PDB file of C-alpha atoms in Angstrom:
ATOM      1  CA  UNK A   1     -24.097  35.737 -29.246  1.00  0.00           C
ATOM      2  CA  UNK A   2     -26.336  37.466 -26.679  1.00  0.00           C
ATOM      3  CA  UNK A   3     -28.471  35.505 -24.241  1.00  0.00           C
ATOM      4  CA  UNK A   4     -31.383  37.098 -22.406  1.00  0.00           C
ATOM      5  CA  UNK A   5     -34.442  36.416 -21.644  1.00  0.00           C
ATOM      6  CA  UNK A   6     -38.182  37.722 -22.853  1.00  0.00           C
ATOM      7  CA  UNK A   7     -38.501  40.581 -19.758  1.00  0.00           C
ATOM      8  CA  UNK A   8     -35.024  42.159 -20.385  1.00  0.00           C
ATOM      9  CA  UNK A   9     -36.231  42.519 -23.829  1.00  0.00           C
ATOM     10  CA  UNK A  10     -39.474  44.080 -22.672  1.00  0.00           C
ATOM     11  CA  UNK A  11     -37.659  46.731 -20.348  1.00  0.00           C
ATOM     12  CA  UNK A  12     -35.283  47.942 -23.410  1.00  0.00           C
ATOM     13  CA  UNK A  13     -32.691  47.238 -21.585  1.00  0.00           C
ATOM     14  CA  UNK A  14     -30.967  45.070 -24.889  1.00  0.00           C
ATOM     15  CA  UNK A  15     -31.544  48.405 -26.888  1.00  0.00           C
ATOM     16  CA  UNK A  16     -28.110  49.762 -25.765  1.00  0.00           C
ATOM     17  CA  UNK A  17     -25.933  46.891 -26.340  1.00  0.00           C
ATOM     18  CA  UNK A  18     -27.369  46.491 -29.428  1.00  0.00           C
ATOM     19  CA  UNK A  19     -26.913  49.814 -30.414  1.00  0.00           C
ATOM     20  CA  UNK A  20     -23.278  49.546 -28.916  1.00  0.00           C
ATOM     21  CA  UNK A  21     -22.533  46.401 -31.096  1.00  0.00           C
ATOM     22  CA  UNK A  22     -24.197  47.521 -34.462  1.00  0.00           C
ATOM     23  CA  UNK A  23     -22.167  50.704 -34.148  1.00  0.00           C
ATOM     24  CA  UNK A  24     -18.672  48.457 -33.473  1.00  0.00           C
ATOM     25  CA  UNK A  25     -19.748  46.508 -36.753  1.00  0.00           C
ATOM     26  CA  UNK A  26     -19.993  43.437 -34.952  1.00  0.00           C
ATOM     27  CA  UNK A  27     -22.151  40.520 -35.917  1.00  0.00           C
ATOM     28  CA  UNK A  28     -24.388  39.304 -33.774  1.00  0.00           C
ATOM     29  CA  UNK A  29     -28.243  37.040 -32.532  1.00  0.00           C
ATOM     30  CA  UNK A  30     -30.017  36.720 -29.291  1.00  0.00           C
ATOM     31  CA  UNK A  31     -30.815  33.958 -27.762  1.00  0.00           C
ATOM     32  CA  UNK A  32     -33.844  35.315 -25.835  1.00  0.00           C
ATOM     33  CA  UNK A  33     -35.823  32.113 -24.150  1.00  0.00           C
ATOM     34  CA  UNK A  34     -34.151  31.547 -21.459  1.00  0.00           C
ATOM     35  CA  UNK A  35     -36.631  30.968 -18.174  1.00  0.00           C
ATOM     36  CA  UNK A  36     -36.213  31.653 -14.359  1.00  0.00           C
ATOM     37  CA  UNK A  37     -33.828  28.590 -12.921  1.00  0.00           C
ATOM     38  CA  UNK A  38     -33.061  27.835 -16.673  1.00  0.00           C
ATOM     39  CA  UNK A  39     -33.519  24.800 -18.118  1.00  0.00           C
ATOM     40  CA  UNK A  40     -31.813  22.000 -19.558  1.00  0.00           C
ATOM     41  CA  UNK A  41     -33.593  22.439 -22.537  1.00  0.00           C
ATOM     42  CA  UNK A  42     -32.635  26.548 -22.596  1.00  0.00           C
ATOM     43  CA  UNK A  43     -29.099  25.400 -22.586  1.00  0.00           C
ATOM     44  CA  UNK A  44     -29.637  23.074 -25.251  1.00  0.00           C
ATOM     45  CA  UNK A  45     -31.398  25.821 -27.618  1.00  0.00           C
ATOM     46  CA  UNK A  46     -28.971  28.574 -26.564  1.00  0.00           C
ATOM     47  CA  UNK A  47     -25.922  26.034 -27.887  1.00  0.00           C
ATOM     48  CA  UNK A  48     -28.115  24.946 -30.857  1.00  0.00           C
ATOM     49  CA  UNK A  49     -28.376  28.665 -31.572  1.00  0.00           C
ATOM     50  CA  UNK A  50     -24.824  29.552 -30.868  1.00  0.00           C
ATOM     51  CA  UNK A  51     -23.496  26.967 -33.467  1.00  0.00           C
ATOM     52  CA  UNK A  52     -25.666  27.518 -35.834  1.00  0.00           C
ATOM     53  CA  UNK A  53     -24.617  31.289 -36.298  1.00  0.00           C
ATOM     54  CA  UNK A  54     -21.247  30.235 -35.957  1.00  0.00           C
ATOM     55  CA  UNK A  55     -20.418  32.364 -33.155  1.00  0.00           C
ATOM     56  CA  UNK A  56     -17.638  32.890 -30.421  1.00  0.00           C
ATOM     57  CA  UNK A  57     -17.930  35.180 -27.875  1.00  0.00           C
ATOM     58  CA  UNK A  58     -20.735  34.743 -25.497  1.00  0.00           C
ATOM     59  CA  UNK A  59     -22.801  37.995 -23.753  1.00  0.00           C
ATOM     60  CA  UNK A  60     -24.845  36.999 -21.036  1.00  0.00           C
ATOM     61  CA  UNK A  61     -27.374  39.653 -20.338  1.00  0.00           C
ATOM     62  CA  UNK A  62     -29.868  39.223 -17.575  1.00  0.00           C
ATOM     63  CA  UNK A  63     -30.244  37.960 -13.638  1.00  0.00           C
ATOM     64  CA  UNK A  64     -28.537  34.904 -12.695  1.00  0.00           C
ATOM     65  CA  UNK A  65     -30.476  33.165 -14.401  1.00  0.00           C
ATOM     66  CA  UNK A  66     -29.009  34.314 -18.442  1.00  0.00           C
ATOM     67  CA  UNK A  67     -25.711  34.386 -17.218  1.00  0.00           C
ATOM     68  CA  UNK A  68     -26.042  30.802 -15.978  1.00  0.00           C
ATOM     69  CA  UNK A  69     -27.599  29.432 -19.186  1.00  0.00           C
ATOM     70  CA  UNK A  70     -24.545  31.161 -21.249  1.00  0.00           C
ATOM     71  CA  UNK A  71     -21.959  29.445 -18.594  1.00  0.00           C
ATOM     72  CA  UNK A  72     -24.245  26.234 -19.850  1.00  0.00           C
ATOM     73  CA  UNK A  73     -23.886  26.580 -23.494  1.00  0.00           C
ATOM     74  CA  UNK A  74     -20.130  28.163 -23.914  1.00  0.00           C
ATOM     75  CA  UNK A  75     -19.318  24.717 -22.005  1.00  0.00           C
ATOM     76  CA  UNK A  76     -21.398  22.759 -24.395  1.00  0.00           C
ATOM     77  CA  UNK A  77     -20.424  24.921 -27.493  1.00  0.00           C
ATOM     78  CA  UNK A  78     -16.991  23.703 -27.518  1.00  0.00           C
ATOM     79  CA  UNK A  79     -17.090  19.657 -25.762  1.00  0.00           C
ATOM     80  CA  UNK A  80     -19.634  18.260 -27.104  1.00  0.00           C
ATOM     81  CA  UNK A  81     -22.420  16.032 -25.555  1.00  0.00           C
ATOM     82  CA  UNK A  82     -24.326  17.525 -23.380  1.00  0.00           C
ATOM     83  CA  UNK A  83     -24.747  19.604 -20.157  1.00  0.00           C
ATOM     84  CA  UNK A  84     -25.166  16.835 -17.817  1.00  0.00           C
ATOM     85  CA  UNK A  85     -21.707  15.642 -18.725  1.00  0.00           C
ATOM     86  CA  UNK A  86     -19.715  17.783 -17.176  1.00  0.00           C
ATOM     87  CA  UNK A  87     -22.481  18.012 -13.541  1.00  0.00           C
ATOM     88  CA  UNK A  88     -20.114  18.544 -10.366  1.00  0.00           C
ATOM     89  CA  UNK A  89     -21.076  15.262  -8.853  1.00  0.00           C
ATOM     90  CA  UNK A  90     -19.945  12.522 -11.701  1.00  0.00           C
ATOM     91  CA  UNK A  91     -19.352  14.241 -15.316  1.00  0.00           C
ATOM     92  CA  UNK A  92     -16.006  15.017 -16.981  1.00  0.00           C
ATOM     93  CA  UNK A  93     -13.938  17.156 -17.086  1.00  0.00           C
ATOM     94  CA  UNK A  94     -13.636  19.963 -19.751  1.00  0.00           C
ATOM     95  CA  UNK A  95     -10.872  22.220 -20.732  1.00  0.00           C
ATOM     96  CA  UNK A  96     -11.895  24.827 -23.267  1.00  0.00           C
ATOM     97  CA  UNK A  97     -15.295  27.414 -23.454  1.00  0.00           C
ATOM     98  CA  UNK A  98     -16.299  30.020 -25.031  1.00  0.00           C
ATOM     99  CA  UNK A  99     -15.381  33.410 -23.103  1.00  0.00           C
ATOM    100  CA  UNK A 100     -18.904  35.274 -21.341  1.00  0.00           C
ATOM    101  CA  UNK A 101     -18.789  38.619 -21.180  1.00  0.00           C
ATOM    102  CA  UNK A 102     -21.540  39.037 -18.205  1.00  0.00           C
ATOM    103  CA  UNK A 103     -23.869  42.322 -18.136  1.00  0.00           C
ATOM    104  CA  UNK A 104     -25.808  41.283 -15.070  1.00  0.00           C
ATOM    105  CA  UNK A 105     -29.218  42.882 -14.570  1.00  0.00           C
ATOM    106  CA  UNK A 106     -30.283  42.545 -10.723  1.00  0.00           C
ATOM    107  CA  UNK A 107     -28.960  43.478  -7.605  1.00  0.00           C
ATOM    108  CA  UNK A 108     -26.699  40.453  -6.224  1.00  0.00           C
ATOM    109  CA  UNK A 109     -26.700  37.143  -7.690  1.00  0.00           C
ATOM    110  CA  UNK A 110     -23.143  37.257  -8.450  1.00  0.00           C
ATOM    111  CA  UNK A 111     -23.159  34.786 -11.188  1.00  0.00           C
ATOM    112  CA  UNK A 112     -20.709  36.994 -13.305  1.00  0.00           C
ATOM    113  CA  UNK A 113     -17.435  36.777 -10.101  1.00  0.00           C
ATOM    114  CA  UNK A 114     -18.290  32.980  -9.798  1.00  0.00           C
ATOM    115  CA  UNK A 115     -17.047  29.932 -11.733  1.00  0.00           C
ATOM    116  CA  UNK A 116     -19.998  27.575 -11.189  1.00  0.00           C
ATOM    117  CA  UNK A 117     -23.677  27.194 -12.770  1.00  0.00           C
ATOM    118  CA  UNK A 118     -26.751  25.606 -11.604  1.00  0.00           C
ATOM    119  CA  UNK A 119     -29.436  23.873 -14.530  1.00  0.00           C
ATOM    120  CA  UNK A 120     -32.667  22.932 -13.596  1.00  0.00           C
ATOM    121  CA  UNK A 121     -33.635  18.952 -15.339  1.00  0.00           C
ATOM    122  CA  UNK A 122     -36.982  20.291 -15.463  1.00  0.00           C
ATOM    123  CA  UNK A 123     -39.061  16.768 -15.416  1.00  0.00           C
ATOM    124  CA  UNK A 124     -37.940  15.835 -12.548  1.00  0.00           C
ATOM    125  CA  UNK A 125     -37.592  19.054 -10.466  1.00  0.00           C
ATOM    126  CA  UNK A 126     -33.767  18.721 -10.189  1.00  0.00           C
ATOM    127  CA  UNK A 127     -30.815  20.927  -9.904  1.00  0.00           C
ATOM    128  CA  UNK A 128     -26.785  20.127 -10.448  1.00  0.00           C
ATOM    129  CA  UNK A 129     -24.113  22.049 -10.804  1.00  0.00           C
ATOM    130  CA  UNK A 130     -21.062  22.735 -13.144  1.00  0.00           C
ATOM    131  CA  UNK A 131     -18.332  24.270 -11.896  1.00  0.00           C
ATOM    132  CA  UNK A 132     -14.307  25.318 -13.401  1.00  0.00           C
ATOM    133  CA  UNK A 133     -12.456  28.594 -13.634  1.00  0.00           C
ATOM    134  CA  UNK A 134     -13.136  28.202 -17.572  1.00  0.00           C
ATOM    135  CA  UNK A 135     -16.267  29.672 -17.024  1.00  0.00           C
ATOM    136  CA  UNK A 136     -15.384  32.550 -14.883  1.00  0.00           C
ATOM    137  CA  UNK A 137     -16.834  35.565 -17.212  1.00  0.00           C
ATOM    138  CA  UNK A 138     -13.950  37.280 -18.601  1.00  0.00           C
ATOM    139  CA  UNK A 139     -15.784  40.327 -18.106  1.00  0.00           C
ATOM    140  CA  UNK A 140     -18.344  41.948 -16.052  1.00  0.00           C
ATOM    141  CA  UNK A 141     -20.306  45.402 -17.153  1.00  0.00           C
ATOM    142  CA  UNK A 142     -21.784  46.855 -13.867  1.00  0.00           C
ATOM    143  CA  UNK A 143     -23.961  49.250 -15.520  1.00  0.00           C
ATOM    144  CA  UNK A 144     -26.934  51.296 -12.815  1.00  0.00           C
ATOM    145  CA  UNK A 145     -29.070  51.836 -15.791  1.00  0.00           C
ATOM    146  CA  UNK A 146     -29.860  48.373 -15.910  1.00  0.00           C
ATOM    147  CA  UNK A 147     -30.878  48.649 -12.532  1.00  0.00           C
ATOM    148  CA  UNK A 148     -32.404  52.138 -12.012  1.00  0.00           C
ATOM    149  CA  UNK A 149     -36.239  50.725 -13.249  1.00  0.00           C
ATOM    150  CA  UNK A 150     -35.732  47.058 -11.578  1.00  0.00           C
ATOM    151  CA  UNK A 151     -39.019  46.050 -10.040  1.00  0.00           C
ATOM    152  CA  UNK A 152     -38.942  46.508  -6.508  1.00  0.00           C
ATOM    153  CA  UNK A 153     -40.004  42.828  -5.825  1.00  0.00           C
ATOM    154  CA  UNK A 154     -36.418  41.578  -7.959  1.00  0.00           C
ATOM    155  CA  UNK A 155     -34.310  44.114  -5.666  1.00  0.00           C
ATOM    156  CA  UNK A 156     -35.633  42.506  -2.873  1.00  0.00           C
ATOM    157  CA  UNK A 157     -35.501  38.851  -4.050  1.00  0.00           C
ATOM    158  CA  UNK A 158     -31.882  39.203  -5.196  1.00  0.00           C
ATOM    159  CA  UNK A 159     -30.919  41.798  -2.584  1.00  0.00           C
ATOM    160  CA  UNK A 160     -32.150  38.948   0.124  1.00  0.00           C
ATOM    161  CA  UNK A 161     -30.298  36.469  -2.212  1.00  0.00           C
ATOM    162  CA  UNK A 162     -26.683  38.296  -1.739  1.00  0.00           C
ATOM    163  CA  UNK A 163     -27.528  38.457   2.150  1.00  0.00           C
ATOM    164  CA  UNK A 164     -27.882  34.866   2.100  1.00  0.00           C
ATOM    165  CA  UNK A 165     -24.375  34.432   0.370  1.00  0.00           C
ATOM    166  CA  UNK A 166     -22.425  36.397   1.931  1.00  0.00           C
ATOM    167  CA  UNK A 167     -24.026  34.932   5.445  1.00  0.00           C
ATOM    168  CA  UNK A 168     -23.028  31.063   4.407  1.00  0.00           C
ATOM    169  CA  UNK A 169     -19.362  32.346   3.352  1.00  0.00           C
ATOM    170  CA  UNK A 170     -19.268  34.471   7.039  1.00  0.00           C
ATOM    171  CA  UNK A 171     -20.312  31.081   8.918  1.00  0.00           C
ATOM    172  CA  UNK A 172     -18.571  28.707   6.686  1.00  0.00           C
ATOM    173  CA  UNK A 173     -16.232  26.108   7.919  1.00  0.00           C
ATOM    174  CA  UNK A 174     -14.077  26.682   5.308  1.00  0.00           C
ATOM    175  CA  UNK A 175     -13.997  30.537   6.244  1.00  0.00           C
ATOM    176  CA  UNK A 176     -10.972  32.084   6.765  1.00  0.00           C
ATOM    177  CA  UNK A 177      -9.865  36.198   7.546  1.00  0.00           C
ATOM    178  CA  UNK A 178      -9.689  37.175   4.023  1.00  0.00           C
ATOM    179  CA  UNK A 179     -13.258  35.847   2.808  1.00  0.00           C
ATOM    180  CA  UNK A 180     -14.906  36.160   6.829  1.00  0.00           C
ATOM    181  CA  UNK A 181     -13.856  40.460   6.152  1.00  0.00           C
ATOM    182  CA  UNK A 182     -15.525  40.590   2.391  1.00  0.00           C
ATOM    183  CA  UNK A 183     -18.578  38.724   3.592  1.00  0.00           C
ATOM    184  CA  UNK A 184     -18.562  41.524   6.420  1.00  0.00           C
ATOM    185  CA  UNK A 185     -18.312  44.094   4.432  1.00  0.00           C
ATOM    186  CA  UNK A 186     -21.101  42.528   1.484  1.00  0.00           C
ATOM    187  CA  UNK A 187     -23.283  42.367   4.839  1.00  0.00           C
ATOM    188  CA  UNK A 188     -22.878  46.309   5.887  1.00  0.00           C
ATOM    189  CA  UNK A 189     -23.303  46.969   2.402  1.00  0.00           C
ATOM    190  CA  UNK A 190     -26.724  45.293   2.191  1.00  0.00           C
ATOM    191  CA  UNK A 191     -27.860  46.423   5.272  1.00  0.00           C
ATOM    192  CA  UNK A 192     -27.291  49.915   4.254  1.00  0.00           C
ATOM    193  CA  UNK A 193     -28.543  49.675   0.426  1.00  0.00           C
ATOM    194  CA  UNK A 194     -30.885  47.570   0.789  1.00  0.00           C
ATOM    195  CA  UNK A 195     -34.015  49.057   1.928  1.00  0.00           C
ATOM    196  CA  UNK A 196     -33.887  52.398   0.158  1.00  0.00           C
ATOM    197  CA  UNK A 197     -33.181  50.338  -2.869  1.00  0.00           C
ATOM    198  CA  UNK A 198     -36.245  48.535  -2.670  1.00  0.00           C
ATOM    199  CA  UNK A 199     -38.452  52.150  -1.995  1.00  0.00           C
ATOM    200  CA  UNK A 200     -36.716  52.968  -5.413  1.00  0.00           C
ATOM    201  CA  UNK A 201     -33.575  54.944  -4.533  1.00  0.00           C
ATOM    202  CA  UNK A 202     -31.205  55.248  -7.801  1.00  0.00           C
ATOM    203  CA  UNK A 203     -28.232  55.981  -5.997  1.00  0.00           C
ATOM    204  CA  UNK A 204     -29.032  52.944  -3.978  1.00  0.00           C
ATOM    205  CA  UNK A 205     -29.318  50.378  -6.640  1.00  0.00           C
ATOM    206  CA  UNK A 206     -25.870  50.580  -7.528  1.00  0.00           C
ATOM    207  CA  UNK A 207     -23.981  49.975  -4.297  1.00  0.00           C
ATOM    208  CA  UNK A 208     -26.208  46.912  -4.304  1.00  0.00           C
ATOM    209  CA  UNK A 209     -25.377  45.495  -7.835  1.00  0.00           C
TER     210      UNK A 209
END
């Protein structure tokens, strides 16, 4: 199952993925209902679609929202119940999840290399987190073609998101020499490439990705 959103489809970014899957002879289905800040309803719909089509791998194509929704569906499809049952505060543990392949299309949410997902309870305007090494994507493909035509406002929004993560990591009380060096390097890369990437320099967009 491919998990994505309408914006990705309208931008034509799904086309090369579909061509690859067709040429490989793979059966697939597409859930394209993801919204910004994915909701419990998104996860429920994606999970139902996944089970209905007997899917064994989830490909997340999009920004952090699509990847987070895919992670939620990967958990519920294998463990049942509702995604909130597994929240990090007082939810129960789980020991299996469908494998996820992530193809990010924005410049820095980082969900393709994290083991957490953030889901919104829309009615309560409240978010919760599900955390487990089992929801690390098994593979992440960073393709410059996916961000070449990204609107500038999304380049800036996701780039500043990445910068915020790097600063938080550096000043965290739990930081160490390794994490600090990675955070500083991230800050340097963003300082160098964010402005030209925002201005449309395609050579600067891949380093931001």
